[in-house]
XYZ file of C-alpha atoms in Angstrom:
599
model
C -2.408 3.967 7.284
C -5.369 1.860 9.202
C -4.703 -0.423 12.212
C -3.720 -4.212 11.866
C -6.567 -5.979 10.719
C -6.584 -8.477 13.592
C -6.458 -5.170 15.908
C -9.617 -4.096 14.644
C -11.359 -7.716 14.466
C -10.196 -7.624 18.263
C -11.524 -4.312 19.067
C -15.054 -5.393 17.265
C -15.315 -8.799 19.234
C -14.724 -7.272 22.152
C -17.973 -4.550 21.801
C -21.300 -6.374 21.598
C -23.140 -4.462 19.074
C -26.620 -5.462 21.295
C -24.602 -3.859 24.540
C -22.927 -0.903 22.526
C -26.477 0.510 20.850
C -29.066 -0.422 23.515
C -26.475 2.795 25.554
C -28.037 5.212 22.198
C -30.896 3.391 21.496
C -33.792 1.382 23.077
C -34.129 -1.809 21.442
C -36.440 -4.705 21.834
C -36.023 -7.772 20.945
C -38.178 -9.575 18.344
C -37.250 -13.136 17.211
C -33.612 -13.452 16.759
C -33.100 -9.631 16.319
C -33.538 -6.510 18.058
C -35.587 -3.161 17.025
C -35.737 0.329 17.863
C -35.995 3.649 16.403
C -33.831 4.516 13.940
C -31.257 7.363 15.299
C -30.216 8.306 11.806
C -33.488 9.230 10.591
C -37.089 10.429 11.744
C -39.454 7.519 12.126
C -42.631 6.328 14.306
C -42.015 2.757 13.834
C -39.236 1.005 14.453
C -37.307 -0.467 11.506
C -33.850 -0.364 13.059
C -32.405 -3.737 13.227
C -29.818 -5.183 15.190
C -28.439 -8.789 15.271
C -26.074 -10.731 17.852
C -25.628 -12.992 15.361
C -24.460 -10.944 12.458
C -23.028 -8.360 15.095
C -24.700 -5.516 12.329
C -27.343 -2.909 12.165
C -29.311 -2.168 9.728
C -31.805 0.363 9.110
C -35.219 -0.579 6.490
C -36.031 3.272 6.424
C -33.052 4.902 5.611
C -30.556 2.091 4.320
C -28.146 3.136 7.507
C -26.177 0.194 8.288
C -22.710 -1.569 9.306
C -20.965 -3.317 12.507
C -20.549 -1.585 16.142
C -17.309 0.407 14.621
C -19.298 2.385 11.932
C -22.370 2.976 14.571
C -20.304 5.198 16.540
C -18.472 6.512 13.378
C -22.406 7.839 12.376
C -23.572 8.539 15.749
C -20.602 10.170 17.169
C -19.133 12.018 14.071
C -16.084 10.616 14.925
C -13.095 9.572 12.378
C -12.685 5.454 11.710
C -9.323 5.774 14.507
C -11.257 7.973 17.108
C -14.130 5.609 17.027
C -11.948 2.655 17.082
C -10.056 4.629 20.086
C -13.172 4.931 22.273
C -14.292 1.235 21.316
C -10.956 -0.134 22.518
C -10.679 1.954 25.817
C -14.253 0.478 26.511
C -12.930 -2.924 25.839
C -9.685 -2.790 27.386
C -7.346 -3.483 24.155
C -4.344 -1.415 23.869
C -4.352 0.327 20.720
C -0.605 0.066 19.105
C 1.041 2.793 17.623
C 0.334 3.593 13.833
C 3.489 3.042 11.281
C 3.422 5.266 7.891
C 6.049 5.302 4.842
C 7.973 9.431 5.926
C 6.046 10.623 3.002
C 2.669 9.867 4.703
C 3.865 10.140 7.993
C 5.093 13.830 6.738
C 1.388 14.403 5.070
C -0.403 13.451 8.486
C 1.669 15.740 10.416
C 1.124 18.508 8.280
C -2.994 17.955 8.382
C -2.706 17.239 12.174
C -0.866 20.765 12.561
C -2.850 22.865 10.373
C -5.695 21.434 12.181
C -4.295 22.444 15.334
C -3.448 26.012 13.977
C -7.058 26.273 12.942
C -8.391 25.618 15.949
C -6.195 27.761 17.498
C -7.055 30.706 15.003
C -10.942 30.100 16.131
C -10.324 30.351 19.643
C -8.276 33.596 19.425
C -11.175 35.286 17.281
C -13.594 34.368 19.465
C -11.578 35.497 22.801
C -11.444 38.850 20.222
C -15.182 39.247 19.750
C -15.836 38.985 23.821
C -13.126 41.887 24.232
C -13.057 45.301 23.570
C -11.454 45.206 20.245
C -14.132 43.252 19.044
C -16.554 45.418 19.918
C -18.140 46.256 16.377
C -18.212 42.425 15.495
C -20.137 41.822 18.694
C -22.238 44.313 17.981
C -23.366 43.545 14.654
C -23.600 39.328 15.456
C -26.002 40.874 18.553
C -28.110 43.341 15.819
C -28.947 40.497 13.750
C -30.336 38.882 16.945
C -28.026 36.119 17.622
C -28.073 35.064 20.933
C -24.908 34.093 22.740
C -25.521 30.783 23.199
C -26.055 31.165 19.515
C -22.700 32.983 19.048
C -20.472 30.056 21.221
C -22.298 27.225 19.324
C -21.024 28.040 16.232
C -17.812 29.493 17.714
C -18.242 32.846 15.901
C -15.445 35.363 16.443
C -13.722 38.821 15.105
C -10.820 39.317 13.430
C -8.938 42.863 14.241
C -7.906 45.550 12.106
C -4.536 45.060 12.526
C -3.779 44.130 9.291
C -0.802 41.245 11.044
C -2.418 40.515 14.461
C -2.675 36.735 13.826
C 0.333 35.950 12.145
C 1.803 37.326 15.342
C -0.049 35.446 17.787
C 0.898 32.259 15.621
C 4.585 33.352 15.537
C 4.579 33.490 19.205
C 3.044 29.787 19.209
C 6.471 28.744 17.803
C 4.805 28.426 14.087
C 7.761 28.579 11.394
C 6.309 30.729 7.909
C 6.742 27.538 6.326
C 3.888 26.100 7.917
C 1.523 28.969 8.407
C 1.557 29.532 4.380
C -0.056 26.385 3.979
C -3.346 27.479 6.451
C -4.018 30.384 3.989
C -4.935 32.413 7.148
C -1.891 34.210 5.871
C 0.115 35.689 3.097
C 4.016 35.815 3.750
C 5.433 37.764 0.801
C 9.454 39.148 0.588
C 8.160 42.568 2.165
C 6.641 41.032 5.177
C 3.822 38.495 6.289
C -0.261 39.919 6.597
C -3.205 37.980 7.411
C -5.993 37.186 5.034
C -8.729 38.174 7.367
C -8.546 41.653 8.964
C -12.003 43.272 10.369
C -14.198 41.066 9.810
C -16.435 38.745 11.907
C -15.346 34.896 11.649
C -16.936 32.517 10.966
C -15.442 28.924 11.393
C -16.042 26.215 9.058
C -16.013 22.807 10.421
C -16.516 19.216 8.788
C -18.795 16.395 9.376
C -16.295 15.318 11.924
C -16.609 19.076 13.874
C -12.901 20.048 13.028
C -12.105 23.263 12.146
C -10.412 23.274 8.409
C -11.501 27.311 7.003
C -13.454 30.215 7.479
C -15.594 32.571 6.379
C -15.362 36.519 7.074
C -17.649 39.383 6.783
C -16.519 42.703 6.743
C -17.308 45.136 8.786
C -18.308 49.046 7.200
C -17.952 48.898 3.119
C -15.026 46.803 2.492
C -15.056 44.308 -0.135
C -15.586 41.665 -0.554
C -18.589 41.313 1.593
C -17.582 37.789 2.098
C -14.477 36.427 1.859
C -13.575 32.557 2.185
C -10.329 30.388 2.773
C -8.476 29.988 0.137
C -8.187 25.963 -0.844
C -6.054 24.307 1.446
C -4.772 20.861 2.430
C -7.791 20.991 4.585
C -10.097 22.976 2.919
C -12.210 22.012 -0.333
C -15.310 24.840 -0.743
C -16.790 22.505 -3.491
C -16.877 19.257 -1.155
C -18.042 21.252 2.092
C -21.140 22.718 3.378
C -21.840 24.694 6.125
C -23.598 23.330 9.081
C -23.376 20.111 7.622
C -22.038 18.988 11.063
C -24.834 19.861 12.846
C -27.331 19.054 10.394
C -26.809 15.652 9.421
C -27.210 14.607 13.420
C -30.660 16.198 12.399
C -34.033 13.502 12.633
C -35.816 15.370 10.092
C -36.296 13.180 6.542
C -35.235 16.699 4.615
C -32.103 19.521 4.481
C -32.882 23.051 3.774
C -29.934 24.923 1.895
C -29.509 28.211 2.290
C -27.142 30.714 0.649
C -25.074 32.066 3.420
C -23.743 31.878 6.433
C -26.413 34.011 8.841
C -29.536 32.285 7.291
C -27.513 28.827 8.393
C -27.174 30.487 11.834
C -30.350 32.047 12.342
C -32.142 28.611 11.624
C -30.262 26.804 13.675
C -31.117 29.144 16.462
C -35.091 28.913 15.282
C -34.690 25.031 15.115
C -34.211 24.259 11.550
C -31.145 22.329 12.574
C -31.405 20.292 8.885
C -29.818 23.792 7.597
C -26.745 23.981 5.466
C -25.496 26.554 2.619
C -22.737 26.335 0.155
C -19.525 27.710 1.051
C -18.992 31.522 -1.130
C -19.582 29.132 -4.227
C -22.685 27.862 -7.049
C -24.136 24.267 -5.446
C -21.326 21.772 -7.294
C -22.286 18.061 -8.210
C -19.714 17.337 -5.068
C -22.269 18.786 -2.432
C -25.048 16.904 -4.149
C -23.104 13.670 -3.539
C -22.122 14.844 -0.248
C -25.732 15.289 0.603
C -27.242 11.893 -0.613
C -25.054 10.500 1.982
C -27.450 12.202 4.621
C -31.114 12.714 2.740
C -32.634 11.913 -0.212
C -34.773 15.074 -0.078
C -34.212 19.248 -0.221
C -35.901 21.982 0.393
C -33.732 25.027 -1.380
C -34.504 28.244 0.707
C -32.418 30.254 -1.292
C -33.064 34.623 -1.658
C -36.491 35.612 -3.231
C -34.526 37.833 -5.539
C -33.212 37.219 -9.326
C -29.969 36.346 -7.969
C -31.622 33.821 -5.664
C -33.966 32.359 -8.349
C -30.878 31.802 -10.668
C -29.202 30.439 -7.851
C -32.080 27.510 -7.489
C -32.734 26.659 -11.023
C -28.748 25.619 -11.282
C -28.868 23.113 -8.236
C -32.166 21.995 -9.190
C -30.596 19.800 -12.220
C -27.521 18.825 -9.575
C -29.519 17.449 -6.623
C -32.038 15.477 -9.186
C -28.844 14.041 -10.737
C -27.624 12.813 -7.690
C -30.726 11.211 -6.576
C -32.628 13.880 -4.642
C -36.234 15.120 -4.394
C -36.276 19.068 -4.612
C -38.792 21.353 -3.354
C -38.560 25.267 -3.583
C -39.356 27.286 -0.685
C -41.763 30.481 -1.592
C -39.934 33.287 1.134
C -42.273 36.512 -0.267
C -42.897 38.842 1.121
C -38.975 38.603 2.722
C -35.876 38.308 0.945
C -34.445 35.492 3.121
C -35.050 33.123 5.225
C -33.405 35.506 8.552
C -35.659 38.448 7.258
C -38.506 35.657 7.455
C -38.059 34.221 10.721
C -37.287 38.092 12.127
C -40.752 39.195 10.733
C -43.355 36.006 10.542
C -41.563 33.467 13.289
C -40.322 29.867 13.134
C -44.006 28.727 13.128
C -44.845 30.543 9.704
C -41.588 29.375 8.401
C -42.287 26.209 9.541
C -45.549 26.446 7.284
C -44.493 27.620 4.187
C -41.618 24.478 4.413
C -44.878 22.576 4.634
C -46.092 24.035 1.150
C -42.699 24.159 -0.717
C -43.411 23.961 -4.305
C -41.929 20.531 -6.360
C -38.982 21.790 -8.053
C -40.450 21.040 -11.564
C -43.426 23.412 -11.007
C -41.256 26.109 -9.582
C -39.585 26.174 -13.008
C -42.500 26.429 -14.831
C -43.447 29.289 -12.814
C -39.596 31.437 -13.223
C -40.436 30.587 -17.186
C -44.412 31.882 -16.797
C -43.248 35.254 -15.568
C -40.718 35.439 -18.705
C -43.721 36.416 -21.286
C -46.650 38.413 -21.462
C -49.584 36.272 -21.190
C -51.872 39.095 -22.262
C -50.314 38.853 -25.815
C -51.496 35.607 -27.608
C -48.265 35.228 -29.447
C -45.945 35.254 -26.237
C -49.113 33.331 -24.484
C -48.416 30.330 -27.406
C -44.684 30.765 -26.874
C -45.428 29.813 -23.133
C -47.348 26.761 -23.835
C -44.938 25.647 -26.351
C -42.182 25.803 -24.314
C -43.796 24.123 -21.126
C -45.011 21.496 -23.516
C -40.931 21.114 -24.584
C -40.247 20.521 -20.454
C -43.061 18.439 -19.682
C -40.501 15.945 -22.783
C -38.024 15.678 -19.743
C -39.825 12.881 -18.099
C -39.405 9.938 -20.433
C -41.939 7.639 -18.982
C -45.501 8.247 -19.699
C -47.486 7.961 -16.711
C -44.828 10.282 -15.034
C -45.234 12.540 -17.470
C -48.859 12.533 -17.271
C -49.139 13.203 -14.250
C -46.897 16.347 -14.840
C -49.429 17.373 -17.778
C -52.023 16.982 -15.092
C -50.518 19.291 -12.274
C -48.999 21.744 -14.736
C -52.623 22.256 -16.394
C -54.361 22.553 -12.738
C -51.799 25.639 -11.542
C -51.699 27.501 -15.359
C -55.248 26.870 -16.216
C -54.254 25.035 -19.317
C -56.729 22.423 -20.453
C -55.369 19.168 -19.665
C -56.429 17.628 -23.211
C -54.573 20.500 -24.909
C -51.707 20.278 -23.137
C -51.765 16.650 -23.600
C -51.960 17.096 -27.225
C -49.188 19.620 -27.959
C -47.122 17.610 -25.998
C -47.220 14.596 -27.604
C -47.153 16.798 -31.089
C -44.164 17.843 -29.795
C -42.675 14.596 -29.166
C -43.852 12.625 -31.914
C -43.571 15.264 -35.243
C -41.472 17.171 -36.199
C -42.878 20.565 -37.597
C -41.199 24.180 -37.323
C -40.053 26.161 -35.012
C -40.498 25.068 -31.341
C -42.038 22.072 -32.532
C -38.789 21.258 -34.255
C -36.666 21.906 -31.275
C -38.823 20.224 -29.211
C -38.622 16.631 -31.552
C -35.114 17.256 -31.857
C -34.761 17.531 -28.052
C -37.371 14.805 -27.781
C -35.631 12.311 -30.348
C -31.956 13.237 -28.404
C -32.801 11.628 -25.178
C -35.328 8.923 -26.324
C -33.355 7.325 -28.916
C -29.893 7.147 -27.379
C -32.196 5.297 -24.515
C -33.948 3.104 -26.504
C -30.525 2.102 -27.329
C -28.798 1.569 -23.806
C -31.816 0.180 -21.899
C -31.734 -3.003 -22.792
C -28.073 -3.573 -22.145
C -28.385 -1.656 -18.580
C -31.637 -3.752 -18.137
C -29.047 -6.482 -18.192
C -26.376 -5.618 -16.097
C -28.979 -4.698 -13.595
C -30.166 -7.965 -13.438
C -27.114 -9.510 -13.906
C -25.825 -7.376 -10.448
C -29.323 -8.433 -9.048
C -28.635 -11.978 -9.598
C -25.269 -11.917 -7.820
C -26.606 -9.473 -4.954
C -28.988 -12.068 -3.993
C -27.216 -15.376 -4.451
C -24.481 -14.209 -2.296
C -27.559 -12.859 -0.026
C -29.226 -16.471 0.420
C -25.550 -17.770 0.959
C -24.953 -15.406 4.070
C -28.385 -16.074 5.038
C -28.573 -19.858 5.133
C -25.079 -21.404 5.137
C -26.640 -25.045 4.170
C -27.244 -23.531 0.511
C -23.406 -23.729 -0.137
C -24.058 -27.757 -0.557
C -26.454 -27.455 -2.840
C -24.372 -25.135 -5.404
C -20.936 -27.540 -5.205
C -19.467 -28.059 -7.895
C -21.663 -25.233 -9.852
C -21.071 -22.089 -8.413
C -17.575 -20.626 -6.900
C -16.328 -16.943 -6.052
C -15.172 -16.740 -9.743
C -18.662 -16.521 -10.784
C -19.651 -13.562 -8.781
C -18.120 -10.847 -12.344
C -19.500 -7.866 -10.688
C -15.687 -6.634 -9.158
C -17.623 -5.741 -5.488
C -19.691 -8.734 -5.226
C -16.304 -10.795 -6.240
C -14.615 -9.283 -3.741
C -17.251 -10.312 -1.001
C -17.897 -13.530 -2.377
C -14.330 -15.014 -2.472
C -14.165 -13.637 1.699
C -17.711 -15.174 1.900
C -16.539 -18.273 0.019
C -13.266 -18.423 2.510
C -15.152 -17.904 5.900
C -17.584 -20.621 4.736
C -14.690 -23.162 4.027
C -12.847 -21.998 7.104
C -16.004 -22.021 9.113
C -15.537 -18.803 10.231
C -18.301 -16.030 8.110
C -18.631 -13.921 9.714
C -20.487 -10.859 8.295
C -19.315 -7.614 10.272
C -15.608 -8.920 10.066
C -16.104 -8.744 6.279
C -17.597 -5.566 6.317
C -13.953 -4.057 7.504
C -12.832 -4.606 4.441
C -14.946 -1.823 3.004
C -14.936 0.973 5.387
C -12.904 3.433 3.769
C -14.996 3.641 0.570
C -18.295 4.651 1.815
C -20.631 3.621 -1.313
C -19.353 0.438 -1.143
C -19.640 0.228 2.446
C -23.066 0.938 2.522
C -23.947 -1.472 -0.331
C -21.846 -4.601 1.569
C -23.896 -3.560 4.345
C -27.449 -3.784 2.776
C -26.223 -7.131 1.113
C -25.891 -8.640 4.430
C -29.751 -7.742 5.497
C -31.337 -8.257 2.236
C -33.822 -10.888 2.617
C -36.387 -12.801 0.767
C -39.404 -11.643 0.665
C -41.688 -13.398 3.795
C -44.976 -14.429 1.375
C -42.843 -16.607 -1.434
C -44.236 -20.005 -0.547
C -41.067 -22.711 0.132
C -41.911 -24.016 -3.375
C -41.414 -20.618 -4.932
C -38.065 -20.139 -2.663
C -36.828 -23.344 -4.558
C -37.620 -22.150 -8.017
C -36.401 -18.461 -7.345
C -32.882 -19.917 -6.186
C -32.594 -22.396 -8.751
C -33.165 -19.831 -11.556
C -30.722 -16.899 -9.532
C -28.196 -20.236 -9.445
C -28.384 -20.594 -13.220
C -28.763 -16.501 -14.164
C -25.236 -16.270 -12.216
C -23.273 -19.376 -13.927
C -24.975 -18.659 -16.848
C -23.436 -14.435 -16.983
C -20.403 -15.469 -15.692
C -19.730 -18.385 -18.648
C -20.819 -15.414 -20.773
C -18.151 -12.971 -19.590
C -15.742 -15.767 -20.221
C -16.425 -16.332 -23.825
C -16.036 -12.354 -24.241
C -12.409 -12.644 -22.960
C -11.381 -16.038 -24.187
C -7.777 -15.846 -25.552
C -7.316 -19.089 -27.692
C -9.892 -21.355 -29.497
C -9.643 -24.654 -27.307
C -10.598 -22.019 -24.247
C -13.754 -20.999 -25.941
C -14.638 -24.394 -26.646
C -14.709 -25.225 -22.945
C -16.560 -22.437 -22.632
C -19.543 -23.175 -24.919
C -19.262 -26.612 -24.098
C -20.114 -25.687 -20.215
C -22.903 -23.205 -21.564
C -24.317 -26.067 -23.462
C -24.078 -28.113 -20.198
C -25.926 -25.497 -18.334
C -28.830 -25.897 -20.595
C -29.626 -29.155 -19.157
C -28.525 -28.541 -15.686
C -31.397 -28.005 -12.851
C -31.014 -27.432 -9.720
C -33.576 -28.916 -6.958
C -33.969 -28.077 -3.687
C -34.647 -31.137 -0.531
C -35.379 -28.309 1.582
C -36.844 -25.332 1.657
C -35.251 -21.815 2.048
C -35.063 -20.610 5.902
């Protein structure tokens, strides 16, 4: 359960967003705003925006935005309460206690203690590793040249051979079995209690927010598994976590590497590749790739140079492109991974060959080159055929084209062949490969011939309402000239309805305020971060004022106009689709002019 509402409005006025940032970042001021260098992201120039009057950030390079409550959120890794916490001890307001129903109040208490337990656990394996018993963990973390600043960062411990020696220690703590089931550090069955991890060095897993909520062990000698994770827990979700993703997403670079495992996380870290994360004992899921578009838009995969590691790549290939990221491949040969690399060629040549990572696309095309025998004519024909049935992925032409091109300059094909079987393949269909290829061809064009033109409009239809509601916020006089038009009930995209009827509100009450808004949304993060960029959006400087009156006369009329059509489609009786078409038929002659121009 959050705090109050007028606790956190309190909190927020209290912490001038100019005073709070200019103590993280140095800003200068420019106009009405201020700028600075972006902390979220690597940049030269300044795009990171601040305004007193909004009391919000916003960031033109990397689309990081919000109010002084979600700055220190990002830039601290702290939780909405702990940020809220330090914000209110800064201000002087006295935070009052949180109420819950028992059932959440019960839930809390259970994270909050298996938290604690966790942490605990990580502190006793580490105290293990530094002592005798640890020994052979020590030893091994120190072979693989960790250093031990290396070893404390990541908090990397030993678990003994004693097959119960935690689920003592946590006994002693005053830990009932009830509780310590649910950590799944240990398995309490009817002939006694064990722990999950016995000889193996720890590894702790933490989350964005540096908590500790699993581990990872490896075992020392020949035991299996090699690796063994955390079961899933209260805490602990393998397919929504990565590790390092704490450390990395405080990163400046504009790219993550991924990794497979644990050590080539470590070791890269300790090099300086602090953008370094891996999956957690599991295949990359369509949950990390989400989790990861939070923090870049573009991945290097630096997974093993062997079959395993190949496989490995051309699964999250299709996963990060789904969810919106730019892939490269990263060639490690003549080393299997990258802390063989960085052991043998250094952090400069690594460095390098991140430089020359191959686009993902390519790097496919090369796994399915060494699959025939280009000696053989036949097998040589297969190849073409089949890179001719890829190049069909890209839909739009000059995309694809340029594919064609870059695909024929690495495989000495020439470009006008390629060209050719290509569009064969697309636009006949023949035997064989041919036939697979039109059939694969015809599968994704047709069924989006089909949709475009009705995403086309709801696009524009969420366009429209994005910026009407973004000249509203912008220049408060406009709400005159769309009286008796336009209200909150014509904003039909749910989101945008939500923020216009508080926009609406605040304008009537004459209190809009932008970052008090933004509260609303901070528990859903995509819809956070698309309130925020709503409040910045702005029109575009080289419109001329006569231009500015036609564009918001037309947005006007595109938003009344969708929003009388979304009534018709739910009209329940006759007489109310009458009204209906007799207000569309009104809006035909309607026009909207403009005394002034658009500030």
């Amino acid at each position: 359960m959050r705090y109050p509402e007028e606790v956190i409005e309190e909190v927020r006025m209290r912490n001038d967003i100019v005073d709070v940032i200019s103590g993280y970042v140095k800003l200068q001021r420019k106009g009405s705003n201020y700028f600075g260098l972006c902390p979220f992201h690597n940049e030269k120039s300044p795009s990171f925006s601040v305004s007193p009057g909004k009391q919000m950030y916003y960031c033109f390079g990397c689309g990081a935005g919000g109010n002084v409550i979600t700055f220190i959120m990002e830039y601290e890794n702290y939780s909405f309460s702990e940020a809220l916490a330090l914000l209110a001890e800064r201000a002087g307001v006295a935070l009052p206690r949180q109420e819950y129903s028992p059932e959440a109040r019960a839930q809390e208490d259970l994270k909050k203690t298996l938290l604690e337990i966790n942490k605990l656990a990580a502190n006793y394996f580490y105290y293990q590793l530094k002592h005798p018993q640890g020994k052979a963990g020590y030893d091994y973390l120190r072979n693989r040249q960790l250093s031990d600043d290396t070893i404390r960062h990541f908090g990397l411990g030993f678990a003994n051979k004693t097959s119960d020696d935690l689920y003592r220690y946590l006994k002693g703590k005053g830990y009932p079995d009830s509780i310590l089931k649910e950590t799944g550090l240990v398995t309490i069955e009817e002939r006694g209690a064990h722990d999950k991890f016995w000889n193996r060095v720890m590894f702790p897993i933490l989350d964005v927010n540096n908590r500790v909520i699993g581990f990872g062990g490896r075992v020392m000698g020949d035991g299996t598994p090699k690796y063994l994770n955390s079961p899933e827990t209260k805490l602990f979700d393998k397919s929504r976590n990565l590790f390092g993703l704490n450390y990395a997403r405080t990163s400046r670079e504009k790219y993550m590497l991924i990794c497979e495992g644990y050590m080539d996380v470590i070791a890269m870290h300790q090099a300086g590749f602090t953008n370094s994360v891996a999956s957690l004992g599991t295949a990359f899921t369509t949950q990390h790739g989400s989790l990861l578009k939070r923090y870049t838009d573009q991945v290097v995969l630096t997974y093993d140079s062997d079959g395993a590691g190949v496989k490995a790549a051309l699964r999250a290939i299709p996963i990060l492109k789904e969810a919106g990221i730019s892939v490269k491949v990263l060639n490690m040969r003549p080393h299997k991974d990258p802390d063989e690399f960085i052991k043998n060629m250094g952090a400069e040549a690594f460095r390098q060959r991140i430089a020359e990572a191959k686009n993902s696309f390519l790097f496919e095309i090369d796994v399915l080159k060494s699959q025939y025998d280009l000696e053989d004519p036949e097998q040589k024909t297969r190849f073409y055929q089949e890179t001719a049935r890829k190049l069909l992925e890209f839909p739009e032409a000059l995309e694809r084209d340029n594919y064609i091109q870059a695909v024929s300059r690495e495989h000495f094909i020439p470009y006008e062949d390629l060209k050719r079987l290509v569009n064969q393949l697309g636009s006949r269909l023949g035997s064989g490969p041919a036939a697979a290829g039109r059939r694969d061809y015809e599968e994704r064009e047709k069924p989006q011939a089909r949709r475009t033109p009705k995403k086309d409009k709801e696009e524009g239809s969420r366009q429209s309402q994005r910026l009407l509601l973004t000249w509203l916020i912008e220049n408060p006089g406009l709400f005159d000239r769309i009286q008796g038009i336009i209200t909150a009930d014509d904003f039909v995209e749910p989101l945008y309805h939500q923020v216009a009827e508080m926009v609406f509100r605040g304008h009537e009450e004459n209190t809009l305020n932008p970052a008090e808004i933004l509260n609303h949304f901070i528990n859903d993060e995509e819809q956070y971060r698309e309130v925020a960029a709503l409040f910045h959006a702005e029109l575009k400087e080289s419109l001329s004022n006569e231009e500015q009156k036609k564009a918001f006369s037309e947005t006007v009329m595109k938003v009344k106009k969708n929003s009388l059509d979304a009534a018709s489609r739910q009209a329940g009786s006759i007489e109310e689709l009458q009204r209906i078409i007799q207000a569309q038929a009104a809006l035909r002659s309607l026009h909207i002019s403009l005394d002034e121009g658009i500030n």
